[in-house]
PDB file of C-alpha atoms in Angstrom:
ATOM      1  CA  MET V1086     -12.285  -9.754   8.998  1.00 89.00           C
ATOM      2  CA  ARG V1087      -8.835  -9.300   9.382  1.00 96.00           C
ATOM      3  CA  ARG V1088      -7.248  -6.614  10.721  1.00 96.00           C
ATOM      4  CA  ASP V1089      -3.689  -5.325  10.139  1.00 97.00           C
ATOM      5  CA  LEU V1090      -1.899  -1.998  11.303  1.00 96.00           C
ATOM      6  CA  VAL V1091      -0.358   0.290   9.115  1.00 97.00           C
ATOM      7  CA  ILE V1092       3.051   1.733  11.195  1.00 96.00           C
ATOM      8  CA  SER V1093       3.668   5.814  10.815  1.00 94.00           C
ATOM      9  CA  PRO V1094       7.108   6.407   9.864  1.00 95.00           C
ATOM     10  CA  PHE V1095       7.664  10.024  10.862  1.00 94.00           C
ATOM     11  CA  GLY V1096      10.094  10.717  13.576  1.00 90.00           C
ATOM     12  CA  GLY V1097      13.121   8.481  12.931  1.00 83.00           C
ATOM     13  CA  ASP V1098      12.718   5.753  15.409  1.00 94.00           C
ATOM     14  CA  ALA V1099      13.418   2.145  13.098  1.00 97.00           C
ATOM     15  CA  ARG V1100      13.672  -0.019  15.793  1.00 97.00           C
ATOM     16  CA  ALA V1101      10.573   1.004  17.542  1.00 96.00           C
ATOM     17  CA  ILE V1102       8.562   0.296  14.478  1.00 97.00           C
ATOM     18  CA  VAL V1103      10.202  -2.822  14.270  1.00 98.00           C
ATOM     19  CA  ASP V1104       9.337  -4.111  17.624  1.00 97.00           C
ATOM     20  CA  LEU V1105       5.900  -2.708  17.037  1.00 97.00           C
ATOM     21  CA  ALA V1106       5.608  -4.836  14.034  1.00 97.00           C
ATOM     22  CA  VAL V1107       6.458  -7.486  16.539  1.00 98.00           C
ATOM     23  CA  ARG V1108       4.140  -7.053  18.721  1.00 97.00           C
ATOM     24  CA  ALA V1109       0.926  -7.038  16.187  1.00 97.00           C
ATOM     25  CA  GLU V1110       2.208 -10.420  15.182  1.00 98.00           C
ATOM     26  CA  ASP V1111       2.136 -10.952  18.769  1.00 97.00           C
ATOM     27  CA  ASP V1112      -0.989  -9.470  19.790  1.00 96.00           C
ATOM     28  CA  GLY V1113      -3.112 -11.287  16.823  1.00 97.00           C
ATOM     29  CA  TYR V1114      -3.005  -8.815  13.823  1.00 97.00           C
ATOM     30  CA  ASP V1115      -2.658 -10.339  10.270  1.00 98.00           C
ATOM     31  CA  GLY V1116      -0.798  -7.542   8.705  1.00 98.00           C
ATOM     32  CA  VAL V1117       1.595  -4.732   8.852  1.00 98.00           C
ATOM     33  CA  TRP V1118       2.231  -1.719   6.363  1.00 98.00           C
ATOM     34  CA  VAL V1119       4.374   0.823   6.655  1.00 98.00           C
ATOM     35  CA  PHE V1120       4.007   4.029   4.500  1.00 97.00           C
ATOM     36  CA  ASP V1121       6.631   5.450   1.555  1.00 97.00           C
ATOM     37  CA  HIS V1122       7.928   8.869   2.357  1.00 97.00           C
ATOM     38  CA  ILE V1123      11.552   9.940   1.668  1.00 96.00           C
ATOM     39  CA  THR V1124      10.960  13.090   4.095  1.00 96.00           C
ATOM     40  CA  SER V1125       8.956  13.512   7.445  1.00 95.00           C
ATOM     41  CA  LEU V1126       7.832  16.974   5.795  1.00 95.00           C
ATOM     42  CA  ALA V1127       4.985  14.317   4.202  1.00 94.00           C
ATOM     43  CA  SER V1128       4.234  13.666   8.391  1.00 93.00           C
ATOM     44  CA  LEU V1129       0.618  15.450   9.073  1.00 89.00           C
ATOM     45  CA  THR V1130       1.002  15.806  12.518  1.00 88.00           C
ATOM     46  CA  ALA V1131       4.637  17.123  13.052  1.00 92.00           C
ATOM     47  CA  PRO V1132       5.827  18.187   8.959  1.00 94.00           C
ATOM     48  CA  GLY V1133       9.697  18.388   8.819  1.00 94.00           C
ATOM     49  CA  VAL V1134      10.138  16.811  12.645  1.00 93.00           C
ATOM     50  CA  GLY V1135      12.235  13.961  12.768  1.00 93.00           C
ATOM     51  CA  ALA V1136      13.147  11.362   9.376  1.00 95.00           C
ATOM     52  CA  SER V1137      10.886   9.493   7.461  1.00 96.00           C
ATOM     53  CA  ARG V1138      12.782   5.712   7.540  1.00 97.00           C
ATOM     54  CA  ASP V1139      12.837   3.630   3.894  1.00 98.00           C
ATOM     55  CA  PRO V1140      10.044   1.245   3.967  1.00 98.00           C
ATOM     56  CA  PHE V1141      12.303  -1.694   2.666  1.00 98.00           C
ATOM     57  CA  ALA V1142      14.983  -1.109   5.031  1.00 98.00           C
ATOM     58  CA  LEU V1143      12.323  -1.673   7.581  1.00 98.00           C
ATOM     59  CA  LEU V1144       9.887  -4.241   6.087  1.00 98.00           C
ATOM     60  CA  GLY V1145      13.410  -6.462   5.590  1.00 98.00           C
ATOM     61  CA  ALA V1146      13.988  -6.016   9.517  1.00 98.00           C
ATOM     62  CA  ILE V1147      10.603  -6.769   9.853  1.00 98.00           C
ATOM     63  CA  ALA V1148      10.016 -10.195   8.034  1.00 98.00           C
ATOM     64  CA  ALA V1149      13.203 -11.387   9.900  1.00 98.00           C
ATOM     65  CA  ARG V1150      11.804 -10.818  13.355  1.00 98.00           C
ATOM     66  CA  THR V1151       8.186 -12.190  12.349  1.00 98.00           C
ATOM     67  CA  SER V1152       6.329 -15.269  11.033  1.00 98.00           C
ATOM     68  CA  ARG V1153       3.163 -14.656  10.448  1.00 98.00           C
ATOM     69  CA  VAL V1154       1.797 -11.602   9.179  1.00 98.00           C
ATOM     70  CA  ARG V1155       1.547 -10.418   6.052  1.00 98.00           C
ATOM     71  CA  LEU V1156       4.355  -7.325   5.233  1.00 98.00           C
ATOM     72  CA  GLY V1157       3.337  -4.510   2.378  1.00 98.00           C
ATOM     73  CA  THR V1158       3.581  -1.263   1.961  1.00 98.00           C
ATOM     74  CA  LEU V1159       0.647   1.182   1.969  1.00 97.00           C
ATOM     75  CA  VAL V1160       1.663   2.737  -0.502  1.00 97.00           C
ATOM     76  CA  ALA V1161       4.534   2.473  -2.638  1.00 98.00           C
ATOM     77  CA  ASN V1162       4.561   5.862  -4.366  1.00 97.00           C
ATOM     78  CA  LEU V1163       4.748   5.807  -8.111  1.00 97.00           C
ATOM     79  CA  HIS V1164       6.967   8.927  -8.660  1.00 96.00           C
ATOM     80  CA  ASN V1165       9.710   6.744  -6.103  1.00 97.00           C
ATOM     81  CA  ARG V1166      10.858   4.144  -7.992  1.00 98.00           C
ATOM     82  CA  HIS V1167      10.823   2.832 -11.163  1.00 98.00           C
ATOM     83  CA  PRO V1168       8.190  -0.013 -11.726  1.00 98.00           C
ATOM     84  CA  ALA V1169      11.900  -2.625 -11.816  1.00 98.00           C
ATOM     85  CA  GLN V1170      13.258  -0.918  -8.952  1.00 98.00           C
ATOM     86  CA  LEU V1171      10.008  -1.698  -7.041  1.00 98.00           C
ATOM     87  CA  ALA V1172       9.885  -5.283  -8.382  1.00 98.00           C
ATOM     88  CA  LEU V1173      13.487  -5.923  -6.965  1.00 98.00           C
ATOM     89  CA  ALA V1174      12.683  -4.367  -3.756  1.00 98.00           C
ATOM     90  CA  MET V1175       9.139  -6.715  -3.605  1.00 98.00           C
ATOM     91  CA  ASP V1176      11.156 -10.083  -4.995  1.00 98.00           C
ATOM     92  CA  THR V1177      13.627  -9.621  -2.029  1.00 98.00           C
ATOM     93  CA  LEU V1178      11.093  -8.702   0.656  1.00 98.00           C
ATOM     94  CA  GLY V1179       8.980 -12.114  -0.751  1.00 98.00           C
ATOM     95  CA  ASP V1180      12.582 -14.098  -0.455  1.00 97.00           C
ATOM     96  CA  LEU V1181      12.611 -13.403   3.054  1.00 97.00           C
ATOM     97  CA  ALA V1182       9.209 -14.219   3.695  1.00 98.00           C
ATOM     98  CA  PRO V1183       7.380 -16.359   1.385  1.00 97.00           C
ATOM     99  CA  GLY V1184       3.844 -16.054   0.633  1.00 97.00           C
ATOM    100  CA  ARG V1185       3.583 -12.853   3.046  1.00 98.00           C
ATOM    101  CA  VAL V1186       3.887  -9.632   0.818  1.00 98.00           C
ATOM    102  CA  VAL V1187       1.775  -7.885  -0.973  1.00 98.00           C
ATOM    103  CA  CYS V1188       2.460  -4.463  -2.451  1.00 98.00           C
ATOM    104  CA  GLY V1189       0.439  -1.535  -2.116  1.00 98.00           C
ATOM    105  CA  LEU V1190       0.812   1.525  -4.752  1.00 98.00           C
ATOM    106  CA  GLY V1191      -0.402   4.575  -5.474  1.00 97.00           C
ATOM    107  CA  SER V1192      -0.693   7.371  -7.569  1.00 96.00           C
ATOM    108  CA  GLY V1193       1.075  10.144  -5.593  1.00 95.00           C
ATOM    109  CA  SER V1194      -0.284  13.143  -3.476  1.00 92.00           C
ATOM    110  CA  ALA V1195      -2.684  15.481  -5.288  1.00 91.00           C
ATOM    111  CA  PRO V1196      -1.464  19.003  -5.845  1.00 90.00           C
ATOM    112  CA  SER V1197      -4.022  20.249  -3.236  1.00 90.00           C
ATOM    113  CA  SER V1198      -2.914  17.152  -0.076  1.00 90.00           C
ATOM    114  CA  PRO V1199      -0.776  18.206   2.912  1.00 90.00           C
ATOM    115  CA  PHE V1200       1.649  15.381   0.820  1.00 92.00           C
ATOM    116  CA  ALA V1201       2.730  18.043  -1.769  1.00 93.00           C
ATOM    117  CA  ARG V1202       4.670  19.559   1.070  1.00 95.00           C
ATOM    118  CA  GLU V1203       7.014  16.487  -0.007  1.00 96.00           C
ATOM    119  CA  ASP V1204       7.113  16.615  -3.538  1.00 95.00           C
ATOM    120  CA  ALA V1205       7.681  20.776  -3.222  1.00 95.00           C
ATOM    121  CA  ALA V1206      10.614  20.279  -1.732  1.00 96.00           C
ATOM    122  CA  LEU V1207      12.119  17.520  -4.223  1.00 96.00           C
ATOM    123  CA  ARG V1208      10.794  20.234  -6.970  1.00 96.00           C
ATOM    124  CA  ARG V1209       7.998  17.140  -7.977  1.00 94.00           C
ATOM    125  CA  ALA V1210       4.781  19.090  -9.554  1.00 92.00           C
ATOM    126  CA  PRO V1211       1.775  16.902  -8.382  1.00 89.00           C
ATOM    127  CA  ALA V1212      -0.171  15.773 -11.999  1.00 92.00           C
ATOM    128  CA  PRO V1213      -3.971  16.452 -12.024  1.00 94.00           C
ATOM    129  CA  ALA V1214      -5.878  13.318 -11.134  1.00 95.00           C
ATOM    130  CA  PRO V1215      -6.791  11.691 -14.431  1.00 96.00           C
ATOM    131  CA  GLU V1216      -2.737  11.846 -15.184  1.00 96.00           C
ATOM    132  CA  ARG V1217      -1.163  10.166 -11.894  1.00 96.00           C
ATOM    133  CA  ARG V1218      -4.492   7.137 -12.499  1.00 97.00           C
ATOM    134  CA  GLU V1219      -2.942   6.805 -16.281  1.00 97.00           C
ATOM    135  CA  ARG V1220       0.303   6.650 -15.146  1.00 97.00           C
ATOM    136  CA  LEU V1221      -0.365   4.192 -12.095  1.00 98.00           C
ATOM    137  CA  GLY V1222      -2.141   2.011 -14.979  1.00 98.00           C
ATOM    138  CA  GLU V1223       1.100   1.844 -17.006  1.00 98.00           C
ATOM    139  CA  TYR V1224       2.531   0.892 -13.540  1.00 98.00           C
ATOM    140  CA  VAL V1225       0.955  -1.945 -13.296  1.00 98.00           C
ATOM    141  CA  THR V1226       0.863  -3.230 -16.510  1.00 98.00           C
ATOM    142  CA  SER V1227       4.332  -3.035 -16.395  1.00 98.00           C
ATOM    143  CA  LEU V1228       4.986  -4.586 -12.932  1.00 98.00           C
ATOM    144  CA  ARG V1229       3.362  -7.325 -14.156  1.00 98.00           C
ATOM    145  CA  ALA V1230       5.495  -7.628 -17.392  1.00 98.00           C
ATOM    146  CA  ILE V1231       8.330  -7.922 -15.649  1.00 98.00           C
ATOM    147  CA  TRP V1232       7.283 -10.991 -13.515  1.00 97.00           C
ATOM    148  CA  ASN V1233       6.460 -12.019 -16.335  1.00 96.00           C
ATOM    149  CA  GLY V1234       9.886 -12.015 -18.058  1.00 96.00           C
ATOM    150  CA  SER V1235       8.780  -9.079 -20.546  1.00 96.00           C
ATOM    151  CA  ASP V1236      10.257  -5.530 -20.764  1.00 97.00           C
ATOM    152  CA  ALA V1237       8.087  -2.543 -18.753  1.00 97.00           C
ATOM    153  CA  VAL V1238       5.703  -0.956 -20.916  1.00 96.00           C
ATOM    154  CA  GLY V1239       4.812   3.120 -22.129  1.00 95.00           C
ATOM    155  CA  ARG V1240       6.731   6.164 -20.148  1.00 96.00           C
ATOM    156  CA  TYR V1241       8.667   3.139 -18.363  1.00 98.00           C
ATOM    157  CA  ALA V1242       9.510   1.228 -21.495  1.00 98.00           C
ATOM    158  CA  THR V1243      12.903  -0.631 -21.031  1.00 98.00           C
ATOM    159  CA  ASP V1244      14.649  -3.085 -23.569  1.00 97.00           C
ATOM    160  CA  GLY V1245      15.552  -6.463 -22.938  1.00 97.00           C
ATOM    161  CA  LEU V1246      15.196  -5.861 -19.338  1.00 96.00           C
ATOM    162  CA  ALA V1247      15.898  -9.430 -17.092  1.00 95.00           C
ATOM    163  CA  GLY V1248      17.519 -11.367 -14.213  1.00 96.00           C
ATOM    164  CA  VAL V1249      15.468  -8.593 -12.142  1.00 97.00           C
ATOM    165  CA  VAL V1250      13.276 -11.077 -10.369  1.00 97.00           C
ATOM    166  CA  ALA V1251      13.159 -14.914  -9.069  1.00 96.00           C
ATOM    167  CA  GLY V1252       9.988 -15.700  -7.173  1.00 92.00           C
ATOM    168  CA  GLN V1253       6.317 -15.343  -7.824  1.00 93.00           C
ATOM    169  CA  ALA V1254       4.387 -11.842  -8.510  1.00 96.00           C
ATOM    170  CA  PRO V1255       2.633 -10.495  -5.111  1.00 98.00           C
ATOM    171  CA  PRO V1256      -0.643  -9.189  -4.881  1.00 98.00           C
ATOM    172  CA  ILE V1257      -0.834  -5.441  -5.841  1.00 98.00           C
ATOM    173  CA  VAL V1258      -3.337  -3.612  -3.970  1.00 98.00           C
ATOM    174  CA  LEU V1259      -4.217   0.307  -5.287  1.00 98.00           C
ATOM    175  CA  GLY V1260      -4.556   2.870  -2.424  1.00 98.00           C
ATOM    176  CA  GLY V1261      -7.200   5.342  -2.879  1.00 96.00           C
ATOM    177  CA  GLY V1262     -10.752   7.068  -2.587  1.00 95.00           C
ATOM    178  CA  SER V1263     -11.414   7.736  -5.623  1.00 96.00           C
ATOM    179  CA  ASP V1264     -14.941   6.297  -7.927  1.00 98.00           C
ATOM    180  CA  ALA V1265     -12.164   6.709 -10.518  1.00 98.00           C
ATOM    181  CA  MET V1266      -9.591   4.984  -8.470  1.00 98.00           C
ATOM    182  CA  VAL V1267     -12.170   1.925  -7.671  1.00 98.00           C
ATOM    183  CA  GLU V1268     -12.644   1.419 -11.610  1.00 98.00           C
ATOM    184  CA  LEU V1269      -8.838   0.897 -11.639  1.00 98.00           C
ATOM    185  CA  ALA V1270      -8.277  -1.184  -9.432  1.00 98.00           C
ATOM    186  CA  GLY V1271     -11.174  -3.231 -10.197  1.00 98.00           C
ATOM    187  CA  ALA V1272      -9.827  -3.250 -13.505  1.00 98.00           C
ATOM    188  CA  VAL V1273      -5.701  -4.074 -13.293  1.00 98.00           C
ATOM    189  CA  ALA V1274      -4.974  -4.984  -9.829  1.00 98.00           C
ATOM    190  CA  ASP V1275      -5.550  -7.871  -6.909  1.00 98.00           C
ATOM    191  CA  GLY V1276      -7.524  -5.496  -4.487  1.00 98.00           C
ATOM    192  CA  ILE V1277      -7.932  -1.729  -3.142  1.00 98.00           C
ATOM    193  CA  ASN V1278      -7.395  -0.231   0.314  1.00 98.00           C
ATOM    194  CA  LEU V1279     -10.341   2.669   0.204  1.00 98.00           C
ATOM    195  CA  ASN V1280      -9.613   5.649   2.154  1.00 95.00           C
ATOM    196  CA  THR V1281     -13.059   7.439   2.183  1.00 93.00           C
ATOM    197  CA  ALA V1282     -15.090   8.323   5.055  1.00 90.00           C
ATOM    198  CA  VAL V1283     -17.570   6.153   6.346  1.00 89.00           C
ATOM    199  CA  GLY V1284     -20.984   7.001   4.915  1.00 92.00           C
ATOM    200  CA  PRO V1285     -22.991   5.641   1.690  1.00 94.00           C
ATOM    201  CA  ARG V1286     -20.197   6.504  -0.950  1.00 96.00           C
ATOM    202  CA  GLN V1287     -18.120   4.342   1.292  1.00 96.00           C
ATOM    203  CA  ALA V1288     -20.491   1.737   0.950  1.00 97.00           C
ATOM    204  CA  ALA V1289     -21.361   2.168  -2.983  1.00 98.00           C
ATOM    205  CA  GLN V1290     -17.282   1.939  -4.056  1.00 98.00           C
ATOM    206  CA  VAL V1291     -17.023  -1.380  -1.232  1.00 98.00           C
ATOM    207  CA  ALA V1292     -19.852  -2.637  -3.476  1.00 98.00           C
ATOM    208  CA  ARG V1293     -18.731  -1.365  -6.656  1.00 98.00           C
ATOM    209  CA  ALA V1294     -14.923  -3.061  -5.689  1.00 98.00           C
ATOM    210  CA  ARG V1295     -16.385  -5.806  -4.754  1.00 98.00           C
ATOM    211  CA  SER V1296     -18.656  -6.431  -7.903  1.00 98.00           C
ATOM    212  CA  LEU V1297     -15.754  -5.920 -10.595  1.00 98.00           C
ATOM    213  CA  GLY V1298     -13.144  -7.999  -8.382  1.00 98.00           C
ATOM    214  CA  ASP V1299     -15.641 -10.872  -7.926  1.00 97.00           C
ATOM    215  CA  ALA V1300     -16.117 -10.757 -11.677  1.00 98.00           C
ATOM    216  CA  ARG V1301     -12.662 -11.011 -12.832  1.00 98.00           C
ATOM    217  CA  VAL V1302     -12.462 -14.164  -9.751  1.00 98.00           C
ATOM    218  CA  ARG V1303     -15.243 -15.787 -11.836  1.00 97.00           C
ATOM    219  CA  ALA V1304     -13.546 -14.998 -15.363  1.00 97.00           C
ATOM    220  CA  GLY V1305     -10.585 -16.837 -13.498  1.00 97.00           C
ATOM    221  CA  GLU V1306      -8.099 -13.824 -13.780  1.00 96.00           C
ATOM    222  CA  LEU V1307      -7.880 -13.824 -10.096  1.00 96.00           C
ATOM    223  CA  PRO V1308      -6.900 -17.036  -8.876  1.00 93.00           C
ATOM    224  CA  GLY V1309      -5.946 -15.478  -5.407  1.00 95.00           C
ATOM    225  CA  GLY V1310      -9.031 -13.409  -5.009  1.00 97.00           C
ATOM    226  CA  PHE V1311      -9.670  -9.882  -5.005  1.00 98.00           C
ATOM    227  CA  GLU V1312      -9.301  -8.255  -1.349  1.00 98.00           C
ATOM    228  CA  VAL V1313     -11.240  -4.989  -0.855  1.00 98.00           C
ATOM    229  CA  SER V1314      -9.766  -3.246   2.137  1.00 98.00           C
ATOM    230  CA  LEU V1315     -10.320  -0.097   4.543  1.00 97.00           C
ATOM    231  CA  PHE V1316      -8.116   2.353   5.816  1.00 96.00           C
ATOM    232  CA  VAL V1317      -8.962   3.491   9.326  1.00 92.00           C
ATOM    233  CA  ALA V1318      -7.653   6.932  10.047  1.00 78.00           C
ATOM    234  CA  GLN V1319      -8.403   6.653  14.379  1.00 62.00           C
ATOM    235  CA  PRO V1320      -5.064   5.671  15.845  1.00 54.00           C
ATOM    236  CA  VAL V1321      -5.411   2.284  17.564  1.00 53.00           C
ATOM    237  CA  GLY V1322      -4.834   3.005  20.847  1.00 50.00           C
ATOM    238  CA  ALA V1323      -1.500   2.922  22.783  1.00 44.00           C
ATOM    239  CA  GLY V1324      -1.623   1.705  25.970  1.00 42.00           C
ATOM    240  CA  ALA V1325      -1.295  -2.192  27.055  1.00 38.00           C
ATOM    241  CA  ASP V1326      -3.590  -3.217  24.483  1.00 47.00           C
ATOM    242  CA  LEU V1327      -3.573  -2.507  20.873  1.00 48.00           C
ATOM    243  CA  GLY V1328      -7.344  -2.491  21.201  1.00 49.00           C
ATOM    244  CA  VAL V1329      -9.466  -1.019  17.758  1.00 52.00           C
ATOM    245  CA  GLY V1330     -12.776  -0.127  19.047  1.00 57.00           C
ATOM    246  CA  GLU V1331     -15.912  -0.045  17.414  1.00 67.00           C
ATOM    247  CA  VAL V1332     -15.605   0.454  13.299  1.00 74.00           C
ATOM    248  CA  GLU V1333     -18.799   0.887  10.442  1.00 81.00           C
ATOM    249  CA  VAL V1334     -17.652  -1.857   8.004  1.00 91.00           C
ATOM    250  CA  PRO V1335     -20.073  -1.936   4.782  1.00 93.00           C
ATOM    251  CA  ASP V1336     -20.797  -5.630   3.612  1.00 95.00           C
ATOM    252  CA  GLY V1337     -18.277  -6.800   1.385  1.00 96.00           C
ATOM    253  CA  VAL V1338     -14.947  -5.584   3.336  1.00 97.00           C
ATOM    254  CA  ASP V1339     -11.805  -8.585   3.850  1.00 98.00           C
ATOM    255  CA  ARG V1340      -9.893  -6.440   6.143  1.00 97.00           C
ATOM    256  CA  LEU V1341      -9.670  -2.821   8.662  1.00 96.00           C
ATOM    257  CA  VAL V1342      -6.319  -1.224   8.526  1.00 96.00           C
ATOM    258  CA  PHE V1343      -5.771   0.615  11.404  1.00 94.00           C
ATOM    259  CA  LEU V1344      -2.975   3.735  11.649  1.00 94.00           C
ATOM    260  CA  THR V1345      -0.754   3.549  14.423  1.00 92.00           C
ATOM    261  CA  ARG V1346       2.923   4.982  15.406  1.00 86.00           C
ATOM    262  CA  PRO V1347       5.514   3.421  17.601  1.00 83.00           C
TER     263      PRO V1347
END
């Protein structure tokens, strides 16, 4: 079972975030993720206090000071960048941390989510879930097209776009908690990070994601495999030991991602 940290960016202390990521590698964690928010209004604990931090500036600094941990966004908000911009950022990060990058991607906040405070401040109206998933599917297809030397598609369509990426495409992991997101990830992505609560529904989603992903692996569509991970909302300890306690884990999970703050 792999163990990762996802580090909250709110509060504005970029150096502390980078230092924590280095410590996580030293303590044996397998990966480090960061959120993708423009403003600390998205913070669940202290909305509007301090600032947020740019995920790719953080990941670049972390890449320069680590050598082993996997690095990624949990999750990049599709509303914040055109697929070409995200591909550029991920490809650049891949130069700094070869073989260690994963593209965590999400459909944006629901209208009822506390994260919608950020959308409201930016005058963005969160779309209903089916529309956001449709956008996400087009976004993933566009990312893969850009890495294959083609144009983005659908609402993200480009004309003769070239020279964006030079390296190999990273795995794409979708984040979410709905059954429909499990189906989408099983159809188009390389993995899913589930944020549903522990219980029968989570276990059923893990089993379904595992089944869909493994079928594509057997069909030769995913030579790198399909990963199922869980977002664990309980923060790890703030003391000398980054211990994670005990977590109930359904069969079929490859990775746990623990929330923490610097």
